[in-house]
Each structure stands twice: as structure tokens, then as C-alpha cells.
Amino acid sequence: MERLIAHCDADCFFAAVEIRDNPFLKRKPVLVCNRTDNRGIVVTASYEARPFGIRAGTPVYQAIQLCPKALLVETNFHRYSETSRALMELLRTLSPHVQPYSIDEAFVDLTGLPELLNSEACVQYAQMLQLRILNEIGIPVSIGIASSKLLAKIASDLNKPRGVAWINETNRRTILSKLPISAVPGVGRKTALRLSAYGYTTAADLASRSEIQQFMGSQGRYFYAELNGEALSPVASRTQPPKSLSHLRTFPIFTADHEYVLSYALQLLHELTERLRWHEQETAEIQLVLVTKDFSHRSATHRFETATASEHILIPTIKELFKEIVEPGKLYRKTGFIMSKLQPAFPKQYSLFNSEKEAKNDALNTTRDALEKRFGKHVMSLSRRSVDKSRKSTTMRPSTAPEELIKR
Ligand code: TTP
Ligand code: MG
């Protein structure tokens, strides 16, 4: 049976949550940043800020030059996590087959819904779902519908924000012929370059030239089938926790600035740790990866005796790994992490010698989580001393009051 798959992706997700929670930000250029000073990085921008050329990864100082009227807000992952959970719960009321794909996107298998058998109904259904999400969760989403996950994901991106698109037999070729190959989810910059050397320029080339299956092996078979509407990859409503988690991202520009690379990496670490907690897991092994402009990889791995989801423990470790592998003068394009040897967060046994310190750190994280949940992320922050390995004590200090976070 031909499948019917919806892909739902929130529009400027973090900014949308900030705007929902602070109506003053409505219809304004809002930038969500890991920090709002000159060393910060934009994590997402509202659609009002995007025409200025600001995107994820733009340094804050540059973003302010591009759009002096931008309003800067610091990230608050607890609220994004909560909103994400609520969104996934809502989607689960539509179908038992829901696959959360990232914090703000999910696939929903709608196969068999009788009212969706004609095209008009398909689009109307997506519009009703958008409205329901806006009313119940308070954020705008875009929805794509197609017979494979890859096409559904492409469709959700076609008319953003608040877009709806249905890719079907009739419009598929036209849509794919307008889509550059690099815009196909899963085709990285390197692959796109390689393929362009063989004359593949649009997604339609990938869908029409069957030799891609020999050329790229299983990845080629996946692209060929899914772009032709054949659901090779099912919507996997996960019941098992993940075995590993990874988060790698390319910088908007090549950079040799170590401070920028580390700051970017720590932001990714924060996001990944949040995902780890979202899955109620801890990691016993973390790998830091740095990729240079010419695609050479360097990585360093640390194994923990006791699994952790604590940034108190992860940040100093990552700083050490970073020092080990970063090279002066090298231009970097990408960084990220792989967390493996994941374990359920509870119950947990402390090792004999470190038990007091570990228990303290856990208590600290729990307290911070609870406070952040109630008062916002920055009610407390790690003091310099707590992340500095050479010092012993772990302290917390109050930081910026939540209402002061919107700076400009
Ligand atoms: P995306 O869905 O990629 O982006 P978005 O929701 O902000 O915008 P769009 O309307 O184009 O979908 O990512 C979801 C969230 O993940 C985003 O709001 C912030 C976070 N994120 C980062 O932290 N860093 C990044 O580089 C990107 C791309 C996203
Ligand atoms: Mg999104």
C-alpha cells in the first residue's frame, strides 16, 4: 500500500517559543543566542530577522551590524524541551506511528486515513493540524505530506513559514527539478560537490538516474527510492532509547578562531546534553570532532567511569579534548560530538571514591533543572570556578534576571 507520511517542522522553533512566552517580541526581528554578548552565536532567528541575512551560526556582533534593531534573547532549553514534548504528544493523538526526528520536527504515518485519499483533503488536514498546534501549543509549524519520509521532509520546507505542501505523482518532478541537489536532506556539501562533478545538479537528477544506486551504494538506493515516492525508510515510532546520540554542525564561514570554534562546540554540547536528558539517558563516552576546511577530521574521545548527563562534568572534559586536537592556523568548517555507551539515567550507583562529589553534582544539576524550569534558564549559571578543573569547589551564582535578558 502506498504510504502517506506527514513531516511537521516548527518554524524558527526557539524564537517561536520565546515569542509565544513574551508577546512583546511578536512580529519583531528576534535572535535567540547562546549568549547575547559579542562572543555569542545566533542559534535561530525569527522570520522578521532572516531577510537581513542572519541565520543559525551567525556571530552576535555580526548579526547586530546586519540588523541593529534585532532583539536578542538567550536560549532557554527547558522551555524548548517542554514545548517539544507537548508537540510530540499532540502528534501521537493522530497516529500511533510518530517518529520525533529532532527537537522540533517529527514524521507521522497517516497511511489509511480514509479522508486523506484525495488531494484537497490532504492539504485541508494539514491546515487543520497547523491550527490545532497553534491553538494548543502556541507555535507555528510547516507541514509536508508525501508517500516517503524524504519527500515529506522536502515538502515541509517548500513554503515555510506556516507552509503546507503535498508532493504527489503529479507535481513531484516539477518540484524536484527546482530543488538544488544540496537541498536534499542527507546530501552534505561534500557529496553535493562530488555529484555535481558527474552532472547531478537537481534533486530530479537523483530521482531519474538509476545508476546513482550503483554509484552511491545503499545511500544511492535510499535517495533514488525515496525521491521516487517509495517509502524505504519507515516511520519508526521509537520504543527503545537511542544507543548513541550525535550532533555535528557546519559553521557559516570557515574559521581559524579557536574561541569561536570552542564556543560553537559548547553550544552544540548544551543542545546534545539537553537531548540526552530528554531521552532520560546518560553517556559514558563522548567524542569531540573537528573538521577542517579540506575535510580532514580530528577527534578525541573521553570515557567516563560513571555515565553522566551533567554539563559540570562534560564541559571541562571537552575543553581538555579541544586543547588536545585543535591546531593553530587551521581553518575549520565543522564541529560536533558523538555520545555513546548511553545508559538510563536512573537508578544509578556512585563509584566508591567519588560518590560524595558525584552526588553533589547530581543534586546541583537537579536543583538547577528545577530552578530553570520555574524561573528560566539563567536564574543560575555555572560559576567559572565550577568549570575550571584545577579548582576544587563547585559553586553557583545568581546571574542575569530573566527580564534583563532581552538586551536590545
Ligand atoms: P531548525 O528546524 O533547523 O530551524 P528553525 O526551527 O529555527 O527554523 P525553520 O523555520 O527553518 O525550521 O532547528 C530547530 C531549532 O534547533 C532551532 O530553532 C534552534 C536549534 N538550532 C540550533 O541550535 N543551531 C542550529 O544551527 C540550528 C540550525 C538549529
Ligand atoms: Mg524548524
Short mmCIF file of N, CA and C in Angstrom, two decimals, residues 262 266 286 288 290 299-302 304 313-326 337 387-391:
data_model
loop_
_atom_site.label_atom_id
_atom_site.label_comp_id
_atom_site.label_asym_id
_atom_site.label_seq_id
_atom_site.Cartn_x
_atom_site.Cartn_y
_atom_site.Cartn_z
N LEU A 262 35.38 26.79 19.86
CA LEU A 262 35.06 26.19 21.16
C LEU A 262 33.68 26.64 21.65
N LEU A 266 30.61 24.23 22.46
CA LEU A 266 29.94 24.15 23.76
C LEU A 266 28.43 24.37 23.63
N ILE A 286 32.24 10.22 25.32
CA ILE A 286 31.97 11.36 24.42
C ILE A 286 33.15 11.59 23.49
N LEU A 288 34.72 14.29 20.71
CA LEU A 288 34.69 15.62 20.10
C LEU A 288 35.30 15.51 18.70
N LEU A 290 36.47 17.61 15.16
CA LEU A 290 36.75 18.87 14.46
C LEU A 290 37.03 18.54 13.00
N SER A 299 39.66 13.84 15.98
CA SER A 299 38.70 13.62 17.07
C SER A 299 39.43 13.12 18.30
N ALA A 300 38.80 13.31 19.44
CA ALA A 300 39.34 12.82 20.70
C ALA A 300 38.17 12.31 21.54
N THR A 301 38.42 11.22 22.24
CA THR A 301 37.33 10.57 22.98
C THR A 301 37.66 10.52 24.46
N HIS A 302 36.65 10.69 25.28
CA HIS A 302 36.84 10.50 26.73
C HIS A 302 35.82 9.50 27.24
N PHE A 304 33.99 7.90 30.59
CA PHE A 304 33.71 8.20 31.99
C PHE A 304 33.50 6.91 32.75
N ILE A 313 30.37 18.16 34.42
CA ILE A 313 31.41 17.17 34.16
C ILE A 313 31.85 17.24 32.70
N LEU A 314 30.89 17.44 31.81
CA LEU A 314 31.21 17.38 30.38
C LEU A 314 32.03 18.58 29.90
N ILE A 315 31.71 19.78 30.38
CA ILE A 315 32.39 20.98 29.85
C ILE A 315 33.90 20.94 30.07
N PRO A 316 34.38 20.71 31.32
CA PRO A 316 35.84 20.67 31.48
C PRO A 316 36.49 19.57 30.66
N THR A 317 35.81 18.44 30.54
CA THR A 317 36.34 17.34 29.73
C THR A 317 36.50 17.78 28.28
N ILE A 318 35.47 18.44 27.76
CA ILE A 318 35.50 18.87 26.36
C ILE A 318 36.60 19.91 26.15
N LYS A 319 36.77 20.80 27.13
CA LYS A 319 37.83 21.81 26.99
C LYS A 319 39.19 21.14 26.88
N GLU A 320 39.38 20.07 27.66
CA GLU A 320 40.65 19.33 27.59
C GLU A 320 40.80 18.66 26.22
N LEU A 321 39.75 18.01 25.75
CA LEU A 321 39.81 17.32 24.45
C LEU A 321 40.08 18.33 23.34
N PHE A 322 39.44 19.49 23.46
CA PHE A 322 39.62 20.54 22.44
C PHE A 322 41.09 20.95 22.36
N LYS A 323 41.70 21.17 23.54
CA LYS A 323 43.12 21.56 23.57
C LYS A 323 43.98 20.50 22.89
N GLU A 324 43.60 19.24 23.09
CA GLU A 324 44.39 18.14 22.52
C GLU A 324 44.39 18.14 21.00
N ILE A 325 43.26 18.50 20.39
CA ILE A 325 43.19 18.27 18.93
C ILE A 325 43.18 19.53 18.08
N VAL A 326 42.93 20.70 18.69
CA VAL A 326 42.87 21.90 17.86
C VAL A 326 44.29 22.28 17.40
N PHE A 337 29.77 16.43 18.26
CA PHE A 337 30.00 15.39 19.26
C PHE A 337 29.28 14.11 18.91
N VAL A 387 33.64 25.23 36.51
CA VAL A 387 34.00 24.55 35.27
C VAL A 387 35.52 24.49 35.09
N ASP A 388 36.25 25.05 36.03
CA ASP A 388 37.69 25.03 35.93
C ASP A 388 38.21 23.79 36.67
N LYS A 389 38.83 22.89 35.94
CA LYS A 389 39.26 21.62 36.51
C LYS A 389 40.26 21.79 37.65
N SER A 390 41.09 22.85 37.56
CA SER A 390 42.17 22.99 38.52
C SER A 390 41.67 23.39 39.90
N ARG A 391 40.43 23.84 39.99
CA ARG A 391 39.93 24.22 41.30
C ARG A 391 38.97 23.18 41.82
#
